[in-house]
CSV table of C-alpha atoms and ligand atoms in Angstrom, one decimal:
chain,number,residue,atom,x,y,z
A,148,MET,CA,10.9,-4.4,-32.2
A,149,ALA,CA,13.0,-6.8,-31.3
A,150,ARG,CA,12.5,-10.8,-31.3
A,151,ILE,CA,12.6,-12.0,-28.0
A,152,ALA,CA,12.9,-15.7,-27.3
A,153,ARG,CA,14.0,-17.3,-23.6
A,154,ARG,CA,16.2,-20.4,-23.0
A,155,ALA,CA,16.1,-22.0,-19.7
A,156,GLY,CA,15.0,-18.3,-18.0
A,157,VAL,CA,17.5,-16.6,-19.9
A,158,ARG,CA,16.8,-13.8,-22.4
A,159,VAL,CA,18.5,-14.4,-25.6
A,160,THR,CA,17.7,-11.0,-27.4
A,161,THR,CA,18.8,-9.8,-30.4
A,162,ARG,CA,19.3,-6.1,-30.5
A,163,PRO,CA,16.8,-5.3,-27.7
A,164,THR,CA,15.4,-1.7,-27.7
A,165,TYR,CA,15.4,0.5,-24.8
A,166,SER,CA,13.4,3.2,-23.4
A,167,LEU,CA,14.0,5.4,-20.9
A,168,VAL,CA,11.0,7.6,-19.6
A,169,LEU,CA,12.6,10.8,-17.0
A,170,PRO,CA,9.6,12.9,-15.7
A,171,ILE,CA,10.6,16.6,-15.5
A,172,PHE,CA,9.4,19.5,-13.5
A,173,ASN,CA,11.4,22.4,-13.5
A,174,GLU,CA,14.8,20.9,-14.1
A,175,GLU,CA,16.6,23.1,-16.5
A,176,ALA,CA,19.9,23.4,-14.4
A,177,VAL,CA,20.6,19.2,-14.6
A,178,LEU,CA,19.5,18.9,-18.4
A,179,PRO,CA,22.7,19.8,-20.4
A,180,LEU,CA,24.6,17.8,-17.5
A,181,LEU,CA,21.8,14.9,-17.7
A,182,PHE,CA,22.0,15.1,-21.6
A,183,HIS,CA,25.7,14.8,-21.0
A,184,ARG,CA,25.5,11.8,-19.0
A,185,LEU,CA,22.7,9.9,-20.9
A,186,ASP,CA,24.5,10.5,-24.3
A,187,ARG,CA,27.6,8.7,-22.9
A,188,VAL,CA,25.2,5.7,-21.5
A,189,LEU,CA,23.2,5.7,-24.6
A,190,ALA,CA,26.4,5.1,-26.9
A,191,GLN,CA,27.3,1.9,-25.0
A,192,LEU,CA,24.4,0.2,-25.1
A,193,ASP,CA,23.5,-2.7,-27.1
A,194,GLY,CA,20.4,-1.9,-29.0
A,195,PRO,CA,18.3,1.7,-30.4
A,196,ALA,CA,16.9,3.5,-27.8
A,197,GLU,CA,14.9,6.3,-26.5
A,198,VAL,CA,14.8,9.0,-24.3
A,199,ILE,CA,10.9,9.7,-23.2
A,200,MET,CA,11.0,12.9,-21.0
A,201,VAL,CA,7.8,14.3,-19.8
A,202,ASP,CA,7.4,17.7,-19.0
A,203,ASP,CA,5.1,18.0,-15.9
A,204,GLY,CA,4.7,21.9,-16.9
A,205,SER,CA,7.4,23.0,-16.2
A,206,THR,CA,7.0,27.0,-15.1
A,207,ASP,CA,11.1,27.8,-15.9
A,208,CYS,CA,12.8,27.4,-19.5
A,209,SER,CA,13.3,23.1,-19.3
A,210,SER,CA,10.0,22.9,-21.7
A,211,ILE,CA,11.8,24.6,-24.6
A,212,ILE,CA,15.6,23.0,-23.8
A,213,LEU,CA,13.8,19.5,-23.7
A,214,ALA,CA,11.5,20.3,-27.3
A,215,ALA,CA,14.7,21.7,-28.8
A,216,ARG,CA,16.2,18.6,-27.7
A,217,ALA,CA,13.6,16.2,-29.1
A,218,LYS,CA,14.2,18.1,-32.3
A,219,SER,CA,17.8,18.2,-32.9
A,220,ASP,CA,18.3,14.4,-32.0
A,221,PRO,CA,16.0,11.6,-32.8
A,222,ARG,CA,16.4,9.7,-29.9
A,223,TYR,CA,15.0,12.0,-27.8
A,224,ARG,CA,11.2,12.5,-27.5
A,225,TYR,CA,9.6,15.3,-25.5
A,226,ILE,CA,5.9,15.1,-24.0
A,227,GLY,CA,4.4,18.3,-22.7
A,228,LEU,CA,1.8,17.9,-20.2
A,229,SER,CA,-1.1,20.8,-20.0
A,230,ARG,CA,0.1,21.4,-16.3
A,231,ASN,CA,1.6,20.0,-13.3
A,232,PHE,CA,0.0,16.7,-12.8
A,233,GLY,CA,2.6,15.6,-10.1
A,234,GLN,CA,5.5,12.6,-10.4
A,235,GLN,CA,3.8,9.9,-10.8
A,236,LEU,CA,1.2,10.9,-13.4
A,237,ALA,CA,3.9,12.3,-15.5
A,238,MET,CA,6.0,8.6,-15.1
A,239,THR,CA,2.5,7.1,-16.1
A,240,ALA,CA,2.3,9.2,-19.1
A,241,GLY,CA,5.5,8.6,-20.7
A,242,LEU,CA,5.0,4.7,-19.4
A,243,ASP,CA,2.3,4.8,-21.6
A,244,ALA,CA,4.6,6.0,-24.8
A,245,ALA,CA,7.2,3.6,-24.2
A,246,THR,CA,7.4,1.5,-26.8
A,247,GLY,CA,11.3,-0.3,-25.9
A,248,ASP,CA,11.4,-4.0,-24.6
A,249,ALA,CA,13.0,-3.0,-21.4
A,250,VAL,CA,12.0,0.8,-20.3
A,251,ILE,CA,14.2,2.2,-17.8
A,252,LEU,CA,12.1,4.6,-15.4
A,253,MET,CA,14.5,7.5,-13.6
A,254,ASP,CA,14.2,10.9,-12.0
A,255,ALA,CA,15.7,13.6,-13.7
A,256,ASP,CA,18.2,15.3,-11.4
A,257,LEU,CA,21.2,13.0,-11.6
A,258,GLN,CA,20.3,11.1,-7.8
A,259,ASP,CA,20.0,8.1,-10.2
A,260,PRO,CA,23.1,7.9,-11.9
A,261,PRO,CA,22.0,6.5,-15.3
A,262,GLU,CA,25.3,4.4,-15.3
A,263,ILE,CA,24.0,1.5,-13.4
A,264,ILE,CA,21.3,1.0,-16.5
A,265,HIS,CA,24.0,-1.7,-17.7
A,266,GLU,CA,24.0,-3.5,-14.6
A,267,MET,CA,20.0,-3.7,-14.9
A,268,ILE,CA,20.3,-4.9,-18.2
A,269,ALA,CA,22.5,-7.0,-17.3
A,270,LYS,CA,19.8,-8.5,-14.4
A,271,TRP,CA,17.4,-8.1,-16.8
A,272,ARG,CA,18.9,-10.9,-19.3
A,273,GLU,CA,19.6,-13.2,-17.0
A,274,GLY,CA,15.5,-13.1,-17.2
A,275,PHE,CA,13.8,-10.8,-14.5
A,276,GLU,CA,11.1,-8.6,-15.9
A,277,ILE,CA,11.7,-5.7,-12.8
A,278,VAL,CA,15.1,-5.0,-11.7
A,279,TYR,CA,14.6,-2.1,-9.1
A,280,ALA,CA,17.9,0.2,-7.9
A,281,ARG,CA,18.3,0.3,-4.2
A,282,ARG,CA,20.2,2.8,-2.5
A,283,ALA,CA,23.3,1.4,-0.6
A,284,THR,CA,23.5,4.6,0.6
A,285,ARG,CA,22.3,8.3,0.4
A,286,ALA,CA,24.7,11.5,-0.6
A,287,GLY,CA,23.6,14.8,0.2
A,288,GLU,CA,19.9,14.0,1.5
A,289,SER,CA,19.1,16.0,4.8
A,290,ARG,CA,18.4,14.1,7.9
A,291,PHE,CA,15.1,14.5,8.6
A,292,LYS,CA,14.3,13.0,5.1
A,293,LEU,CA,16.0,10.1,5.8
A,294,ALA,CA,14.3,8.8,8.9
A,295,THR,CA,11.2,10.0,7.4
A,296,ALA,CA,12.3,7.8,4.6
A,297,LYS,CA,13.0,4.3,6.9
A,298,LEU,CA,9.8,5.4,9.1
A,299,PHE,CA,8.0,5.3,5.9
A,300,TYR,CA,9.2,2.2,4.4
A,301,LYS,CA,9.0,0.8,8.1
A,302,LEU,CA,5.5,1.2,8.3
A,303,MET,CA,4.5,0.5,4.3
A,304,SER,CA,6.2,-3.4,5.0
A,305,SER,CA,4.2,-3.5,7.9
A,306,LEU,CA,0.9,-2.5,6.9
A,307,ALA,CA,1.1,-2.7,3.3
A,308,SER,CA,-0.8,-5.5,1.4
A,309,VAL,CA,2.3,-6.4,-1.3
A,310,ASP,CA,5.8,-6.2,-0.8
A,311,ILE,CA,7.2,-3.2,-1.6
A,312,PRO,CA,11.2,-3.1,-1.3
A,313,GLN,CA,12.6,-0.7,0.8
A,314,ASN,CA,15.3,1.9,0.2
A,315,VAL,CA,14.1,1.9,-3.3
A,316,GLY,CA,12.3,4.9,-5.4
A,317,ASP,CA,11.0,4.4,-8.7
A,318,PHE,CA,14.5,4.0,-10.8
A,319,ARG,CA,14.4,0.0,-12.6
A,320,LEU,CA,14.4,-1.4,-15.7
A,321,ILE,CA,11.2,-2.6,-16.6
A,322,ASP,CA,10.3,-5.5,-18.8
A,323,ARG,CA,7.9,-5.2,-21.7
A,324,LYS,CA,5.5,-8.1,-20.0
A,325,ALA,CA,5.6,-6.7,-17.1
A,326,LEU,CA,4.9,-3.1,-18.6
A,327,GLU,CA,2.0,-4.2,-20.1
A,328,VAL,CA,-0.2,-5.3,-16.7
A,329,PHE,CA,1.2,-1.6,-15.2
A,330,ARG,CA,-0.5,-0.3,-18.5
A,331,SER,CA,-3.9,-2.0,-17.8
A,332,MET,CA,-4.1,-0.5,-14.3
A,333,ARG,CA,-5.5,2.8,-14.5
A,334,GLU,CA,-6.6,4.0,-11.1
A,335,GLN,CA,-6.4,7.6,-10.8
A,336,ASP,CA,-4.5,7.5,-7.2
A,337,ARG,CA,-0.9,6.3,-8.0
A,338,PHE,CA,2.1,5.1,-6.2
A,339,VAL,CA,4.0,3.7,-8.9
A,340,ARG,CA,6.7,1.7,-6.8
A,341,GLY,CA,3.8,-0.4,-4.9
A,342,MET,CA,1.6,-1.1,-8.3
A,343,PHE,CA,4.9,-2.8,-9.5
A,344,ALA,CA,5.4,-4.5,-6.8
A,345,TRP,CA,1.8,-5.8,-7.4
A,346,VAL,CA,2.4,-6.6,-10.8
A,347,GLY,CA,5.0,-9.4,-9.5
A,348,PHE,CA,6.4,-11.4,-11.7
A,349,ARG,CA,10.4,-12.0,-11.1
A,350,GLN,CA,12.3,-9.4,-9.2
A,351,THR,CA,15.2,-8.2,-8.1
A,352,ALA,CA,17.8,-5.5,-7.3
A,353,VAL,CA,21.0,-3.7,-7.9
A,354,LEU,CA,22.3,-1.9,-5.5
A,355,PHE,CA,23.6,1.6,-6.3
A,356,ASP,CA,24.9,5.1,-4.2
A,357,SER,CA,22.4,7.5,-4.5
A,358,GLU,CA,24.2,10.8,-5.4
A,359,GLU,CA,23.1,13.8,-4.5
A,360,ARG,CA,21.1,16.2,-6.6
A,361,ALA,CA,23.7,17.4,-9.9
A,362,ALA,CA,21.8,21.0,-9.8
A,363,GLY,CA,18.6,22.8,-8.6
A,364,GLU,CA,16.5,21.5,-5.5
A,365,THR,CA,14.0,19.3,-4.6
A,366,LYS,CA,10.2,19.3,-6.3
A,367,TRP,CA,8.7,17.4,-2.6
A,368,PRO,CA,8.3,19.5,-0.1
A,369,ILE,CA,7.4,17.7,3.1
A,370,ARG,CA,4.1,18.2,2.5
A,371,LYS,CA,3.7,16.2,-0.9
A,372,GLN,CA,6.3,13.9,1.1
A,373,LEU,CA,3.4,13.3,3.5
A,374,ARG,CA,0.6,13.3,1.0
A,375,LEU,CA,2.2,10.1,-1.6
A,376,ALA,CA,2.9,8.1,1.7
A,377,MET,CA,-0.6,8.5,2.8
A,378,HIS,CA,-1.5,7.7,-0.7
A,379,GLY,CA,0.8,4.5,-0.2
A,380,LEU,CA,-1.2,3.6,2.8
A,381,VAL,CA,-4.3,3.8,1.6
A,382,SER,CA,-4.3,2.7,-1.4
A,383,PHE,CA,-1.9,-0.8,-0.6
A,384,SER,CA,-3.5,-1.4,2.9
A,385,ASP,CA,-6.2,-2.1,5.0
A,386,THR,CA,-5.4,-1.9,7.8
A,387,PRO,CA,-6.4,1.7,8.8
A,388,LEU,CA,-10.3,0.2,8.1
A,389,ARG,CA,-9.5,-2.8,10.0
A,390,LEU,CA,-8.0,-1.0,12.7
A,391,ALA,CA,-11.4,1.4,12.9
A,392,LEU,CA,-13.2,-1.5,13.8
A,393,TRP,CA,-10.9,-2.8,16.6
A,394,LEU,CA,-11.0,0.3,18.2
A,395,GLY,CA,-14.2,0.2,18.0
A,396,ALA,CA,-15.0,-2.8,19.1
A,397,PHE,CA,-12.4,-1.6,22.0
A,398,VAL,CA,-13.9,1.4,22.7
A,399,SER,CA,-17.5,0.0,23.4
A,400,GLY,CA,-16.3,-3.0,25.3
A,401,LEU,CA,-14.8,-0.7,28.1
A,402,ALA,CA,-18.4,1.7,27.8
A,403,PHE,CA,-20.3,-1.8,28.5
A,404,LEU,CA,-17.5,-2.5,31.3
A,405,TYR,CA,-17.9,1.4,32.9
A,406,GLY,CA,-21.7,0.7,32.4
A,407,ALA,CA,-22.5,-2.0,35.0
A,408,PHE,CA,-19.6,-0.5,37.3
A,409,VAL,CA,-22.2,2.8,37.4
A,410,ILE,CA,-25.2,0.5,37.8
A,411,VAL,CA,-23.9,-1.6,40.2
A,412,SER,CA,-22.8,1.8,42.6
A,413,ARG,CA,-25.9,3.0,41.9
A,414,LEU,CA,-27.7,-0.3,43.5
A,415,PHE,CA,-25.6,-1.1,46.2
A,416,SER,CA,-23.5,2.3,47.4
A,417,SER,CA,-25.7,5.0,49.3
A,418,ASP,CA,-23.2,7.9,48.8
A,419,PHE,CA,-23.4,7.8,45.1
A,420,VAL,CA,-23.3,10.8,43.1
A,421,PRO,CA,-23.9,11.3,39.6
A,422,GLY,CA,-21.1,12.2,38.3
A,423,TRP,CA,-21.2,15.0,35.8
A,424,ALA,CA,-17.1,15.2,35.5
A,425,SER,CA,-17.2,11.4,34.3
A,426,THR,CA,-19.9,11.6,31.6
A,427,ILE,CA,-18.6,14.3,29.9
A,428,VAL,CA,-15.1,12.7,30.2
A,429,VAL,CA,-16.8,9.3,28.3
A,430,VAL,CA,-18.7,11.6,25.7
A,431,ALA,CA,-15.5,13.5,24.9
A,432,PHE,CA,-13.7,10.4,24.1
A,433,LEU,CA,-16.6,8.4,22.2
A,434,GLY,CA,-16.4,11.3,19.7
A,435,GLY,CA,-12.8,11.7,19.3
A,436,ALA,CA,-12.7,8.2,18.7
A,437,ASN,CA,-15.6,8.5,16.2
A,438,MET,CA,-13.8,11.6,14.7
A,439,MET,CA,-11.2,10.1,13.9
A,440,LEU,CA,-12.7,6.6,12.2
A,441,THR,CA,-15.1,9.2,10.4
A,442,GLY,CA,-12.1,10.3,9.1
A,443,ILE,CA,-10.0,7.1,8.0
A,444,LEU,CA,-13.2,6.2,6.3
A,445,GLY,CA,-13.0,9.6,4.7
A,446,LEU,CA,-10.0,8.7,3.6
A,447,TYR,CA,-11.6,5.3,1.5
A,448,ILE,CA,-14.3,7.4,-0.1
A,449,ALA,CA,-12.5,9.7,-1.5
A,450,ARG,CA,-10.3,7.6,-3.4
A,451,ILE,CA,-13.7,5.9,-4.3
A,452,HIS,CA,-15.1,9.2,-5.4
A,453,ASN,CA,-11.5,10.0,-7.6
A,454,GLU,CA,-12.2,6.8,-9.0
A,455,VAL,CA,-16.0,7.2,-9.8
A,456,LYS,CA,-15.4,10.6,-11.9
A,457,ARG,CA,-13.2,8.5,-14.4
A,458,ARG,CA,-11.3,11.2,-15.5
A,459,PRO,CA,-7.9,10.8,-17.9
A,460,LEU,CA,-5.2,10.2,-15.8
A,461,TYR,CA,-3.1,13.4,-17.9
A,462,VAL,CA,-3.6,15.7,-20.2
A,463,VAL,CA,-0.7,15.7,-23.0
A,464,ASP,CA,-0.4,19.1,-24.3
A,465,ARG,CA,2.1,18.9,-27.1
A,466,THR,CA,4.8,16.7,-28.3
A,467,ALA,CA,8.5,16.3,-30.2
A,468,GLY,CA,10.7,13.9,-32.0
A,469,PHE,CA,8.1,11.3,-32.1
A,470,ALA,CA,8.4,9.7,-35.3
A,471,ASP,CA,4.9,9.8,-36.5
A,472,ALA,CA,1.8,12.3,-35.9
A,473,GLU,CA,-0.5,9.0,-36.0
A,474,THR,CA,1.5,7.2,-32.7
A,475,ALA,CA,2.4,10.2,-30.8
A,476,PRO,CA,0.7,10.4,-27.9
A,477,ARG,CA,-1.8,13.3,-27.8
A,478,GLY,CA,-4.7,14.3,-26.0
A,479,VAL,CA,-6.0,12.5,-22.6
A,480,ASP,CA,-4.6,9.5,-21.7
A,481,ILE,CA,-2.9,7.6,-24.4
A,482,GLU,CA,-3.5,4.5,-22.5
A,483,GLU,CA,-6.8,4.8,-22.5
A,484,ARG,CA,-7.1,5.9,-26.0
A,485,ARG,CA,-5.6,3.1,-27.2
A,486,ARG,CA,-8.0,0.7,-25.7
A,487,ARG,CA,-11.3,2.7,-26.1
A,488,ALA,CA,-9.8,2.7,-30.2
A,489,GLY,CA,-9.6,-1.1,-30.0
B,262,LIG,N1,8.8,15.7,-10.6
B,262,LIG,C1,7.8,15.9,-11.2
B,262,LIG,N2,7.1,16.6,-10.7
B,262,LIG,C2,6.4,17.1,-9.8
B,262,LIG,C3,7.4,16.8,-9.0
B,262,LIG,C4,9.1,16.4,-9.4
B,262,LIG,O1,7.7,15.2,-12.5
B,262,LIG,O2,5.4,18.0,-9.7
B,262,LIG,C5,10.2,15.3,-11.1
B,262,LIG,C6,11.2,16.4,-10.6
B,262,LIG,O3,12.0,16.8,-12.0
B,262,LIG,C7,12.5,14.6,-10.5
B,262,LIG,C8,11.9,13.6,-10.1
B,262,LIG,O4,10.1,13.7,-10.4
B,262,LIG,O5,12.8,14.4,-12.4
B,262,LIG,C9,12.3,13.5,-8.9
B,262,LIG,O6,11.5,14.8,-8.1
B,262,LIG,P1,12.6,15.5,-6.8
B,262,LIG,O7,14.3,15.0,-7.2
B,262,LIG,O8,12.3,16.8,-6.8
B,262,LIG,O9,12.4,14.5,-5.5
B,262,LIG,P2,13.3,13.5,-4.3
B,262,LIG,O10,14.7,12.9,-5.1
B,262,LIG,O11,13.3,14.7,-3.2
B,262,LIG,O12,12.8,12.8,-3.9
B,263,LIG,MG1,15.5,14.1,-6.2
């Protein structure tokens, strides 16, 4: 690994090493173009680079293409997970295996143009630990996706306990120092962007125009997007929990006032008719509020449940292209294994 010295906040590095990490799920259609674009970028870098491709249980020919590439080209490495663990965990597996001084995380579908990496590296050399790529424009995304993304970022920025940058995907450069912190975070429900926001250090953005998917189609149906948004909210905000408290207090207050009103009318009014309707309304309302709040509690408890199982985050099935069998990731959760080994 290259020696890194710091002078007045500027990173002075002689031939730094780079790692590119790409999660890949059924992307056979874009792979040839991806390799072509990556090769061009790698050739212009000022230090040696490795490309870690994490096959997230693809069911098309991606696995074969990726493994073949890793075997024939020493810069490429292949990690095949034992099933589809989802993008967040696939990225984690790749980040665990990355050895570079600077690690670049990006999607494989070329919506994140690899050419931006040069700009990121320039910022990194200025001394920033995390350089994320902010989308100036987003091509080829449905109006619905843009609207829901906007709503999500708004909600996140008003609720979350850390500042998660807006219009930023997972495309970013991460310095070794920040990566080590990330690696020590072994939570099960992962929202990688939020986790990097939590890590802190000096962070900055470079702007880019998000491109259309080069080929194939999105692996993120609405259902999965909603789930990620929900994960993000629940793991980075306790506002829903506090909301439960306030809503409970508010409803109890109303119930108390209503109770007082009922007693007063009973005492001082002669034409008081015991109201079945109002009773049922109150009962139903309280039932509804209760259910909602129990549901919110359930969300958090489900996460605790998930966490206490302490399962490995992912399972590695096959690898190719790693220099020696000792350091190659194998079996379960590379980082956890390293830690246990001391
Ligand atoms: N991906 C993955 N596992 C999944 C779904 C997606 O590794 O279960 C990868 C996918 O191959 C791509 C990246 O994650 O490299 C982003 O996925 P996609 O482009 O489908 O998402 P979108 O850009 O539409 O949000
Ligand atoms: Mg995409």
